[in-house]
Short mmCIF file of C-alpha atoms and ligand atoms in Angstrom, two decimals:
data_model
loop_
_atom_site.label_atom_id
_atom_site.label_comp_id
_atom_site.label_asym_id
_atom_site.label_seq_id
_atom_site.Cartn_x
_atom_site.Cartn_y
_atom_site.Cartn_z
CA UNK A 1 129.30 118.19 -110.17
CA UNK A 2 126.17 117.69 -108.12
CA UNK A 3 123.75 120.51 -107.95
CA UNK A 4 125.18 122.14 -111.01
CA UNK A 5 126.50 119.07 -112.79
CA UNK A 6 123.37 117.66 -114.27
CA UNK A 7 124.36 117.68 -117.91
CA UNK A 8 121.14 116.16 -119.19
CA UNK A 9 118.92 118.76 -117.74
CA UNK A 10 120.80 121.90 -118.28
CA UNK A 11 123.25 122.27 -115.45
CA UNK A 12 121.50 124.14 -112.68
CA UNK A 13 119.01 122.71 -110.27
CA UNK A 14 117.48 126.12 -109.79
CA UNK A 15 116.32 126.14 -113.39
CA UNK A 16 115.52 122.45 -113.68
CA UNK A 17 112.02 121.66 -114.72
CA UNK A 18 110.78 118.14 -114.46
CA UNK A 19 108.80 118.03 -117.68
CA UNK A 20 107.60 114.49 -117.06
CA UNK A 21 105.59 115.52 -114.04
CA UNK A 22 105.24 119.11 -115.02
CA UNK A 23 106.62 119.99 -111.59
CA UNK A 24 109.60 122.16 -110.80
CA UNK A 25 112.69 120.47 -109.45
CA UNK A 26 113.61 123.58 -107.49
CA UNK A 27 112.41 121.61 -104.49
CA UNK A 28 113.34 118.28 -106.12
CA UNK A 29 110.11 116.76 -104.96
CA UNK A 30 109.12 113.61 -106.74
CA UNK A 31 105.58 114.21 -107.86
CA UNK A 32 105.05 110.53 -108.78
CA UNK A 33 105.17 109.35 -105.21
CA UNK A 34 105.19 112.39 -103.03
CA UNK A 35 108.64 111.25 -101.82
CA UNK A 36 111.63 113.57 -101.97
CA UNK A 37 114.91 113.07 -103.73
CA UNK A 38 116.23 116.49 -102.76
CA UNK A 39 119.26 114.77 -101.18
CA UNK A 40 120.57 114.00 -104.68
CA UNK A 41 121.89 117.53 -104.83
CA UNK A 42 124.19 116.85 -101.86
CA UNK A 43 125.81 113.49 -102.67
CA UNK A 44 128.45 114.68 -105.11
CA UNK A 45 127.37 112.32 -107.88
CA UNK A 46 126.09 113.17 -111.35
CA UNK A 47 122.32 112.75 -111.53
CA UNK A 48 119.46 113.60 -113.84
CA UNK A 49 115.70 113.91 -113.84
CA UNK A 50 115.52 114.65 -117.54
CA UNK A 51 112.56 112.66 -118.97
CA UNK A 52 114.59 111.32 -121.91
CA UNK A 53 117.33 110.11 -119.54
CA UNK A 54 114.72 108.50 -117.28
CA UNK A 55 112.95 106.84 -120.20
CA UNK A 56 116.28 105.34 -121.28
CA UNK A 57 116.76 103.54 -117.95
CA UNK A 58 113.24 102.50 -117.03
CA UNK A 59 113.09 99.19 -118.88
CA UNK A 60 115.30 96.20 -119.55
CA UNK A 61 115.14 93.86 -122.57
CA UNK A 62 112.39 91.65 -121.13
CA UNK A 63 109.90 93.62 -123.21
CA UNK A 64 107.68 94.50 -120.24
CA UNK A 65 108.48 97.94 -118.81
CA UNK A 66 106.93 99.09 -115.53
CA UNK A 67 104.37 101.83 -115.00
CA UNK A 68 105.68 105.37 -114.97
CA UNK A 69 109.14 106.87 -115.06
CA UNK A 70 111.70 106.59 -112.26
CA UNK A 71 112.32 109.67 -110.10
CA UNK A 72 115.97 110.12 -111.08
CA UNK A 73 119.05 108.41 -112.46
CA UNK A 74 122.42 108.72 -110.71
CA UNK A 75 125.70 107.90 -112.39
CA UNK A 76 128.54 107.41 -109.89
CA UNK A 77 132.10 107.06 -111.12
CA UNK A 78 133.51 105.33 -108.05
CA UNK A 79 132.62 103.18 -105.06
CA UNK A 80 132.66 106.17 -102.72
CA UNK A 81 129.93 107.78 -104.85
CA UNK A 82 127.84 104.59 -104.71
CA UNK A 83 128.28 104.55 -100.96
CA UNK A 84 127.13 108.16 -100.54
CA UNK A 85 124.05 107.54 -102.70
CA UNK A 86 123.04 104.42 -100.78
CA UNK A 87 123.60 106.02 -97.38
CA UNK A 88 121.21 108.87 -98.23
CA UNK A 89 118.73 106.60 -100.00
CA UNK A 90 118.68 104.38 -96.91
CA UNK A 91 118.10 107.33 -94.61
CA UNK A 92 115.28 108.65 -96.79
CA UNK A 93 113.88 105.17 -97.59
CA UNK A 94 114.25 105.80 -101.32
CA UNK A 95 114.06 102.71 -103.55
CA UNK A 96 117.23 102.19 -105.58
CA UNK A 97 117.50 100.05 -108.72
CA UNK A 98 121.09 99.09 -109.62
CA UNK A 99 121.61 98.97 -113.35
CA UNK A 100 124.37 97.73 -115.64
CA UNK A 101 123.53 97.84 -119.35
CA UNK A 102 119.83 97.01 -118.99
CA UNK A 103 120.05 93.90 -121.19
CA UNK A 104 118.38 91.70 -118.56
CA UNK A 105 115.49 89.52 -119.65
CA UNK A 106 113.53 89.09 -116.42
CA UNK A 107 112.56 92.65 -115.48
CA UNK A 108 115.33 92.81 -112.83
CA UNK A 109 116.56 96.30 -113.72
CA UNK A 110 113.20 97.86 -114.53
CA UNK A 111 112.48 101.02 -112.54
CA UNK A 112 109.03 102.52 -112.12
CA UNK A 113 107.71 105.65 -110.45
CA UNK A 114 109.59 106.78 -107.35
CA UNK A 115 112.75 104.69 -107.88
CA UNK A 116 116.25 106.10 -108.22
CA UNK A 117 118.21 104.22 -110.88
CA UNK A 118 121.84 103.62 -109.91
CA UNK A 119 123.50 103.47 -113.31
CA UNK A 120 126.91 101.77 -112.94
CA UNK A 121 127.94 102.00 -116.59
CA UNK A 122 130.47 104.77 -115.92
CA UNK A 123 132.42 102.56 -113.52
CA UNK A 124 133.94 100.61 -116.38
CA UNK A 125 137.65 100.36 -115.65
CA UNK A 126 139.75 97.26 -116.00
CA UNK A 127 141.62 97.92 -112.74
CA UNK A 128 144.34 95.28 -113.18
CA UNK A 129 145.09 92.03 -114.97
CA UNK A 130 147.66 89.56 -113.67
CA UNK A 131 148.62 86.95 -116.28
CA UNK A 132 150.72 85.09 -113.70
CA UNK A 133 147.88 84.83 -111.20
CA UNK A 134 145.30 84.28 -113.97
CA UNK A 135 143.06 86.99 -112.48
CA UNK A 136 141.58 90.35 -113.37
CA UNK A 137 140.14 93.07 -111.15
CA UNK A 138 137.37 95.06 -112.81
CA UNK A 139 134.72 97.66 -112.11
CA UNK A 140 131.09 96.56 -112.60
CA UNK A 141 130.28 98.65 -115.68
CA UNK A 142 132.96 97.02 -117.85
CA UNK A 143 131.44 95.37 -120.91
CA UNK A 144 132.11 91.64 -120.64
CA UNK A 145 133.59 91.25 -124.15
CA UNK A 146 136.10 94.00 -123.35
CA UNK A 147 137.52 91.93 -120.48
CA UNK A 148 137.75 88.86 -122.70
CA UNK A 149 139.56 90.90 -125.37
CA UNK A 150 142.03 92.28 -122.81
CA UNK A 151 142.66 88.79 -121.44
CA UNK A 152 143.20 87.54 -125.00
CA UNK A 153 146.25 89.78 -125.34
CA UNK A 154 147.89 87.60 -122.69
CA UNK A 155 146.78 84.26 -124.12
CA UNK A 156 143.95 84.13 -121.58
CA UNK A 157 140.17 84.26 -121.74
CA UNK A 158 137.27 85.27 -119.50
CA UNK A 159 135.09 82.24 -120.10
CA UNK A 160 131.51 83.29 -119.20
CA UNK A 161 130.00 84.54 -122.46
CA UNK A 162 126.28 85.27 -122.46
CA UNK A 163 125.00 85.81 -125.99
CA UNK A 164 124.86 89.47 -124.88
CA UNK A 165 128.62 89.48 -124.17
CA UNK A 166 129.17 92.53 -126.39
CA UNK A 167 126.46 94.63 -124.72
CA UNK A 168 126.12 93.51 -121.09
CA UNK A 169 128.28 94.42 -118.10
CA UNK A 170 130.33 92.30 -115.72
CA UNK A 171 128.31 93.72 -112.79
CA UNK A 172 125.02 92.72 -114.42
CA UNK A 173 126.46 89.29 -115.30
CA UNK A 174 127.47 88.74 -111.68
CA UNK A 175 124.20 90.07 -110.29
CA UNK A 176 122.27 87.64 -112.51
CA UNK A 177 124.86 84.86 -112.38
CA UNK A 178 124.67 84.87 -116.17
CA UNK A 179 125.22 81.73 -118.18
CA UNK A 180 126.50 81.68 -121.69
CA UNK A 181 127.42 79.61 -124.66
CA UNK A 182 130.69 78.27 -123.24
CA UNK A 183 129.30 77.41 -119.80
CA UNK A 184 128.75 73.82 -120.95
CA UNK A 185 132.46 73.36 -120.26
CA UNK A 186 133.57 76.34 -118.14
CA UNK A 187 130.57 76.87 -115.88
CA UNK A 188 128.44 79.95 -115.33
CA UNK A 189 129.56 83.38 -114.09
CA UNK A 190 129.82 82.28 -110.44
CA UNK A 191 132.50 79.75 -111.44
CA UNK A 192 134.75 82.66 -112.47
CA UNK A 193 134.08 85.05 -109.56
CA UNK A 194 136.73 84.88 -106.84
CA UNK A 195 135.93 87.97 -104.81
CA UNK A 196 133.79 91.11 -104.74
CA UNK A 197 133.68 94.58 -103.29
CA UNK A 198 130.10 95.39 -102.43
CA UNK A 199 128.38 98.48 -101.05
CA UNK A 200 125.59 97.48 -98.68
CA UNK A 201 122.23 99.24 -98.39
CA UNK A 202 123.47 101.52 -95.58
CA UNK A 203 126.52 102.61 -97.59
CA UNK A 204 129.07 100.33 -95.88
CA UNK A 205 131.62 98.85 -98.30
CA UNK A 206 132.81 95.28 -97.74
CA UNK A 207 135.15 92.81 -99.48
CA UNK A 208 134.19 89.19 -99.96
CA UNK A 209 136.11 86.15 -101.18
CA UNK A 210 139.78 86.09 -102.08
CA UNK A 211 142.27 87.00 -104.78
CA UNK A 212 143.28 83.32 -104.85
CA UNK A 213 141.61 80.37 -106.58
CA UNK A 214 141.22 78.67 -103.22
CA UNK A 215 139.82 80.14 -100.01
CA UNK A 216 137.26 78.89 -97.49
CA UNK A 217 137.41 81.44 -94.66
CA UNK A 218 133.92 82.19 -93.39
CA UNK A 219 130.60 81.88 -95.19
CA UNK A 220 130.75 82.21 -98.96
CA UNK A 221 129.20 85.66 -99.38
CA UNK A 222 130.70 85.94 -102.88
CA UNK A 223 128.34 83.19 -103.99
CA UNK A 224 125.45 84.77 -102.13
CA UNK A 225 125.92 88.12 -103.87
CA UNK A 226 126.39 86.37 -107.22
CA UNK A 227 122.90 86.04 -108.63
CA UNK A 228 121.33 88.29 -105.97
CA UNK A 229 119.85 90.58 -108.65
CA UNK A 230 120.70 93.86 -106.94
CA UNK A 231 118.74 92.98 -103.79
CA UNK A 232 121.55 92.46 -101.25
CA UNK A 233 124.14 95.07 -102.20
CA UNK A 234 125.75 96.88 -105.12
CA UNK A 235 128.79 95.26 -106.69
CA UNK A 236 131.46 97.91 -107.17
CA UNK A 237 134.45 95.70 -108.01
CA UNK A 238 135.11 92.07 -108.85
CA UNK A 239 138.16 89.81 -108.87
CA UNK A 240 137.67 87.32 -111.68
CA UNK A 241 139.31 84.12 -112.75
CA UNK A 242 140.83 83.92 -116.23
CA UNK A 243 141.65 80.71 -118.09
CA UNK A 244 144.13 79.84 -120.83
CA UNK A 245 142.86 80.50 -124.34
CA UNK A 246 142.12 77.11 -125.86
CA UNK A 247 144.77 75.97 -128.35
CA UNK A 248 142.18 75.44 -131.05
CA UNK A 249 138.49 74.92 -131.70
CA UNK A 250 136.38 72.73 -133.94
CA UNK A 251 132.83 73.78 -134.76
CA UNK A 252 130.01 71.58 -135.99
CA UNK A 253 126.68 72.65 -137.48
CA UNK A 254 124.23 69.74 -137.67
CA UNK A 255 120.70 69.99 -139.04
CA UNK A 256 117.81 67.74 -138.06
CA UNK A 257 114.31 67.13 -139.35
CA UNK A 258 112.82 68.61 -136.17
CA UNK A 259 113.85 69.91 -132.77
CA UNK A 260 112.83 66.79 -130.85
CA UNK A 261 115.22 64.65 -132.89
CA UNK A 262 117.94 67.26 -132.38
CA UNK A 263 117.31 67.34 -128.62
CA UNK A 264 117.45 63.55 -128.45
CA UNK A 265 120.75 63.66 -130.36
CA UNK A 266 122.24 65.75 -127.53
CA UNK A 267 122.02 62.69 -125.32
CA UNK A 268 124.21 60.91 -127.87
CA UNK A 269 126.88 63.51 -127.10
CA UNK A 270 126.73 62.72 -123.40
CA UNK A 271 126.98 59.02 -124.16
CA UNK A 272 129.98 59.63 -126.46
CA UNK A 273 131.76 60.99 -123.31
CA UNK A 274 132.94 64.15 -125.03
CA UNK A 275 132.84 67.58 -123.43
CA UNK A 276 131.68 70.24 -125.87
CA UNK A 277 132.39 73.85 -124.88
CA UNK A 278 129.24 74.97 -126.71
CA UNK A 279 126.07 73.09 -127.72
CA UNK A 280 123.26 75.38 -128.88
CA UNK A 281 119.94 74.27 -130.27
CA UNK A 282 117.65 76.43 -132.44
CA UNK A 283 114.21 75.37 -133.60
CA UNK A 284 112.72 76.01 -137.05
CA UNK A 285 110.62 79.00 -135.92
CA UNK A 286 113.72 80.75 -134.54
CA UNK A 287 115.70 80.01 -137.70
CA UNK A 288 112.83 81.41 -139.79
CA UNK A 289 112.93 84.62 -137.72
CA UNK A 290 116.61 84.97 -138.68
CA UNK A 291 116.11 83.85 -142.28
CA UNK A 292 112.54 83.85 -143.65
CA UNK A 293 113.64 81.34 -146.36
CA UNK A 294 114.43 78.66 -143.76
CA UNK A 295 112.36 75.46 -143.91
CA UNK A 296 111.31 73.08 -141.12
CA UNK A 297 114.60 71.76 -139.75
CA UNK A 298 116.31 72.41 -136.41
CA UNK A 299 119.97 73.35 -135.99
CA UNK A 300 122.48 72.12 -133.42
CA UNK A 301 125.70 74.14 -133.13
CA UNK A 302 128.53 72.46 -131.26
CA UNK A 303 132.04 73.62 -130.51
CA UNK A 304 134.86 71.66 -128.93
CA UNK A 305 138.04 73.35 -127.80
CA UNK A 306 141.53 72.61 -126.51
CA UNK A 307 144.36 70.47 -127.81
CA UNK A 308 141.99 67.61 -128.60
CA UNK A 309 139.28 69.76 -130.23
CA UNK A 310 139.40 68.11 -133.68
CA UNK A 311 139.55 64.64 -132.15
CA UNK A 312 136.51 65.30 -129.97
CA UNK A 313 134.69 66.85 -132.93
CA UNK A 314 135.29 63.64 -134.92
CA UNK A 315 133.68 61.64 -132.10
CA UNK A 316 130.69 63.98 -132.14
CA UNK A 317 130.27 63.71 -135.90
CA UNK A 318 130.35 59.93 -135.49
CA UNK A 319 127.73 60.08 -132.74
CA UNK A 320 125.41 62.29 -134.81
CA UNK A 321 125.83 60.43 -138.11
CA UNK A 322 122.62 58.71 -139.12
CA UNK A 323 120.50 61.01 -136.92
CA UNK A 324 121.45 64.38 -138.38
CA UNK A 325 120.37 65.27 -141.92
CA UNK A 326 123.46 67.33 -142.59
CA UNK A 327 126.72 67.81 -140.72
CA UNK A 328 129.35 70.46 -141.38
CA UNK A 329 132.58 70.69 -139.40
CA UNK A 330 135.25 73.37 -139.45
CA UNK A 331 138.41 74.25 -137.56
CA UNK A 332 138.61 77.65 -139.28
CA UNK A 333 137.85 80.35 -136.65
CA UNK A 334 136.27 82.75 -139.18
CA UNK A 335 133.90 80.08 -140.50
CA UNK A 336 133.10 79.06 -136.93
CA UNK A 337 132.22 82.66 -136.02
CA UNK A 338 129.89 82.76 -139.02
CA UNK A 339 128.12 79.56 -137.90
CA UNK A 340 127.77 80.76 -134.31
CA UNK A 341 126.46 84.15 -135.44
CA UNK A 342 123.06 82.50 -135.98
CA UNK A 343 122.83 81.91 -132.23
CA UNK A 344 123.78 85.46 -131.29
CA UNK A 345 121.30 86.85 -133.83
CA UNK A 346 118.42 84.74 -132.57
CA UNK A 347 116.99 86.95 -129.83
CA UNK A 348 117.19 90.24 -131.74
CA UNK A 349 115.51 88.46 -134.70
CA UNK A 350 112.69 87.19 -132.48
CA UNK A 351 112.26 90.65 -130.95
CA UNK A 352 111.50 91.92 -134.44
CA UNK A 353 108.49 89.55 -134.62
CA UNK A 354 106.72 91.04 -131.61
CA UNK A 355 106.93 91.34 -127.87
CA UNK A 356 108.69 88.30 -126.44
CA UNK A 357 107.82 86.59 -123.20
CA UNK A 358 111.17 84.95 -122.64
CA UNK A 359 111.20 81.82 -120.54
CA UNK A 360 114.40 80.34 -119.21
CA UNK A 361 113.80 76.92 -117.73
CA UNK A 362 116.48 74.31 -117.09
CA UNK A 363 115.87 70.57 -116.89
CA UNK A 364 118.21 67.62 -116.33
CA UNK A 365 120.04 67.06 -119.64
CA UNK A 366 118.43 63.65 -120.09
CA UNK A 367 114.97 65.34 -120.11
CA UNK A 368 115.74 67.84 -122.90
CA UNK A 369 113.82 65.94 -125.58
CA UNK A 370 110.83 65.51 -123.21
CA UNK A 371 110.91 69.24 -122.55
CA UNK A 372 110.87 70.28 -126.22
CA UNK A 373 108.09 67.79 -127.00
CA UNK A 374 105.92 69.07 -124.17
CA UNK A 375 106.63 72.73 -125.00
CA UNK A 376 105.35 72.06 -128.53
CA UNK A 377 102.21 70.52 -127.01
CA UNK A 378 101.72 73.59 -124.78
CA UNK A 379 102.02 75.87 -127.82
CA UNK A 380 99.45 73.79 -129.67
CA UNK A 381 97.06 73.65 -126.71
CA UNK A 382 97.01 77.41 -126.17
CA UNK A 383 97.34 78.48 -129.79
CA UNK A 384 100.46 80.58 -129.12
CA UNK A 385 103.64 80.53 -131.18
CA UNK A 386 106.57 79.38 -129.05
CA UNK A 387 110.09 79.61 -130.51
CA UNK A 388 112.69 77.57 -128.67
CA UNK A 389 116.42 78.16 -128.29
CA UNK A 390 118.42 76.00 -125.89
CA UNK A 391 121.85 75.83 -124.32
CA UNK A 392 121.50 72.12 -124.96
CA UNK A 393 124.49 70.80 -123.05
CA UNK A 394 123.12 72.42 -119.87
CA UNK A 395 119.47 71.43 -120.42
CA UNK A 396 118.69 75.18 -120.38
CA UNK A 397 115.79 76.08 -122.68
CA UNK A 398 114.48 79.47 -123.74
CA UNK A 399 110.93 78.96 -125.01
CA UNK A 400 109.93 82.40 -126.32
CA UNK A 401 106.25 83.19 -126.46
CA UNK A 402 105.96 86.04 -128.92
CA UNK A 403 102.88 88.20 -128.41
CA UNK A 404 101.56 91.20 -130.26
CA UNK A 405 103.81 94.24 -130.00
CA UNK A 406 100.87 96.46 -128.98
CA UNK A 407 99.69 94.15 -126.19
CA UNK A 408 99.49 96.21 -122.99
CA UNK A 409 99.62 93.14 -120.81
CA UNK A 410 100.44 89.47 -121.29
CA UNK A 411 97.36 87.99 -123.03
CA UNK A 412 95.66 85.34 -120.83
CA UNK A 413 96.35 82.45 -123.22
CA UNK A 414 100.05 83.39 -123.37
CA UNK A 415 100.16 83.61 -119.57
CA UNK A 416 98.57 80.18 -119.27
CA UNK A 417 101.15 78.78 -121.70
CA UNK A 418 103.97 80.42 -119.68
CA UNK A 419 102.59 78.98 -116.44
CA UNK A 420 102.52 75.53 -118.01
CA UNK A 421 106.14 75.92 -119.13
CA UNK A 422 107.12 76.63 -115.49
CA UNK A 423 105.02 73.72 -114.31
CA UNK A 424 106.79 71.52 -116.84
CA UNK A 425 110.25 72.60 -115.63
CA UNK A 426 109.44 71.65 -112.04
CA UNK A 427 107.75 68.41 -113.12
CA UNK A 428 110.88 67.36 -115.02
CA UNK A 429 113.06 68.04 -111.97
CA UNK A 430 114.30 71.40 -113.23
CA UNK A 431 114.12 75.09 -112.36
CA UNK A 432 112.14 78.08 -113.56
CA UNK A 433 115.24 80.10 -114.35
CA UNK A 434 118.54 78.70 -115.55
CA UNK A 435 120.35 82.02 -116.06
CA UNK A 436 118.16 85.11 -116.54
CA UNK A 437 117.10 85.42 -112.92
CA UNK A 438 113.75 85.85 -111.23
CA UNK A 439 113.40 89.62 -111.67
CA UNK A 440 109.75 90.60 -111.75
CA UNK A 441 108.60 88.10 -114.36
CA UNK A 442 109.20 84.86 -112.47
CA UNK A 443 108.52 86.14 -108.98
CA UNK A 444 105.07 84.61 -108.64
CA UNK A 445 106.61 81.17 -109.11
CA UNK A 446 109.62 81.38 -106.83
CA UNK A 447 107.95 80.23 -103.61
CA UNK A 448 106.68 77.18 -105.45
CA UNK A 449 110.19 76.16 -106.49
CA UNK A 450 111.97 76.99 -103.22
CA UNK A 451 109.26 75.73 -100.88
CA UNK A 452 107.82 77.92 -98.09
CA UNK A 453 110.56 77.25 -95.51
CA UNK A 454 113.44 78.15 -97.82
CA UNK A 455 111.53 81.07 -99.31
CA UNK A 456 110.96 82.52 -95.82
CA UNK A 457 114.63 82.00 -94.94
CA UNK A 458 115.70 83.80 -98.14
CA UNK A 459 113.39 86.71 -97.32
CA UNK A 460 114.94 86.95 -93.85
CA UNK A 461 118.43 87.00 -95.41
CA UNK A 462 117.32 89.84 -97.65
CA UNK A 463 115.97 91.75 -94.64
CA UNK A 464 119.23 91.28 -92.78
CA UNK A 465 121.20 92.87 -95.62
CA UNK A 466 118.64 95.58 -96.37
CA UNK A 467 116.39 96.19 -93.34
CA UNK A 468 114.50 99.08 -94.97
CA UNK A 469 113.97 97.26 -98.28
CA UNK A 470 115.46 100.00 -100.47
CA UNK A 471 117.40 97.73 -102.85
CA UNK A 472 115.48 96.73 -105.95
CA UNK A 473 112.13 96.31 -104.17
CA UNK A 474 109.59 94.05 -105.83
CA UNK A 475 112.26 91.96 -107.58
CA UNK A 476 113.59 88.43 -107.11
CA UNK A 477 113.04 86.96 -103.63
C1 FAD B 1 120.54 89.53 -127.14
C2 FAD B 1 120.62 89.06 -125.70
C3 FAD B 1 121.20 87.83 -125.43
C4 FAD B 1 121.30 87.39 -124.10
N1 FAD B 1 121.91 86.20 -123.85
C5 FAD B 1 122.07 85.78 -122.58
C6 FAD B 1 122.74 84.54 -122.30
O1 FAD B 1 123.18 83.82 -123.19
N2 FAD B 1 122.87 84.18 -121.00
C7 FAD B 1 122.39 84.95 -119.97
O2 FAD B 1 122.54 84.58 -118.80
N3 FAD B 1 121.74 86.11 -120.22
C8 FAD B 1 121.57 86.55 -121.48
N4 FAD B 1 120.93 87.74 -121.73
C9 FAD B 1 120.40 88.51 -120.61
C10 FAD B 1 121.34 89.62 -120.04
O3 FAD B 1 122.27 90.05 -121.01
C11 FAD B 1 122.05 89.11 -118.78
O4 FAD B 1 121.11 88.89 -117.75
C12 FAD B 1 123.13 90.09 -118.27
O5 FAD B 1 123.82 89.47 -117.21
C13 FAD B 1 122.58 91.42 -117.78
O6 FAD B 1 123.66 92.33 -117.69
P1 FAD B 1 123.38 93.90 -117.69
O7 FAD B 1 124.68 94.60 -117.50
O8 FAD B 1 122.61 94.30 -118.89
O9 FAD B 1 122.50 94.03 -116.36
P2 FAD B 1 121.10 94.76 -116.15
O10 FAD B 1 120.08 94.23 -117.08
O11 FAD B 1 121.30 96.22 -116.11
O12 FAD B 1 120.75 94.25 -114.67
C14 FAD B 1 120.44 92.91 -114.42
C15 FAD B 1 120.24 92.71 -112.90
O13 FAD B 1 121.46 92.94 -112.22
C16 FAD B 1 121.35 93.99 -111.26
N5 FAD B 1 122.63 94.70 -111.31
C17 FAD B 1 123.26 95.20 -112.41
N6 FAD B 1 124.46 95.68 -112.07
C18 FAD B 1 124.61 95.49 -110.73
C19 FAD B 1 125.63 95.77 -109.79
N7 FAD B 1 126.78 96.34 -110.15
N8 FAD B 1 125.43 95.44 -108.48
C20 FAD B 1 124.28 94.84 -108.09
N9 FAD B 1 123.28 94.55 -108.94
C21 FAD B 1 123.44 94.88 -110.24
C22 FAD B 1 120.13 94.78 -111.70
O14 FAD B 1 119.51 95.43 -110.60
C23 FAD B 1 119.25 93.69 -112.27
O15 FAD B 1 118.56 93.02 -111.25
C24 FAD B 1 120.79 88.19 -123.04
C25 FAD B 1 120.19 89.42 -123.34
C26 FAD B 1 120.11 89.86 -124.65
C27 FAD B 1 119.47 91.19 -124.92
#
């Protein structure tokens, strides 16, 4: 499979030509950096240096790819393969970028010149599912929606559902600690991760956590790896918690004159003491990107679930009456899916407008209306269009600054607006990333949020796990 198994590039390393660099791969020397990836031929894992294959794994969906092409992409099919790759990369000090589906929005999986991309998408097995234990064991490349569908056959669900649920992987979700629409009620990815198998930078494989819902032996490394953005180890297997499928749902679409009124209305939900599973807010600019005929109003999509779904939905309708311009409620799943489709379509629609700079701040729920008001002021001050989507029940806002598609770099006025959005998050007692991760895009701000002492401690933790700094260098901490 190795030396002769490179399907992308023709099958034999002797004849491989690295057309990107113009160099010959007979010696497998990486002309970008002068480093060597000759060891790839010996690790027994499928790999490629074909320029088209490299171009396909160099960027994520943040819209800001790095300089140059990576040196190679490797595609292991099992944990042993991951281990062999990391052992050799560690010995040769080769940077490795773990990659799931590349749907990340913070530049976490981007891979520039010299890096080897560790593509985990072929490790996509659902290893086991135990309805009685309410758990599933999966490989990292499994698409998240596929797990939820498999759980559904047993009357169960895998609750974390990023809007990218149909295109992102469990491994990527864990590595970013992804949030989702339903996390208002069921928590983020970490709340469904019980245990992990992880390959460390030197190739050692370890198990963390438990197969049980409870377990407090030792430090909680499962939580440390969750959200570590490929910097501490490579997740090769996960034991996940499943939950019962809710007995029913009720979905509400409420329109408001503007987003500030809609954001303020979210506080009415909290005061009504109901627990929506989903509460998504879309501003007029986002709705116009989806449907150019849309006017000025904002949309709040709410879903309640469980035995009391309709009852809770009635309480919500009551709480919103008089504030909302229009309220529609349905318990029909097909109609609900249609209403929620607007939310899942939002980002792809905005990507069609230009190159998005996607922010991801979270603020205390009670400050949501303050946040949207001040974001509008920032947009006005810097003359940049900012479209805002929010996971409203979590106070998690995505202000999207859309810049010209041909812009080589972030234009200065857009950067200033982005900086002010971060500033605003911290001022309101929030965080600069609620779910997308730090990646490359938010790195400059991390020390500010963590404070120097914690930032230094986190860097020392990273060094402990990866002394030679081969795992996803230049990202996150
Ligand atoms: C249309 C759209 C909607 C989205 N909606 C949401 C949303 O609602 N909520 C949300 O949180 N995100 C959302 N995202 C962002 C993205 O889908 C998530 O961050 C997702 O978790 C990334 O998964 P992935 O498989 O694509 O990972 P990648 O983008 O490939 O990687 C993400 C990070 O994880 C690391 N990584 C990947 N796999 C592993 C592994 N096995 N071991 C160690 N590290 C690994 C990478 O190095 C990188 O740092 C959305 C993206 C799109 C395009």
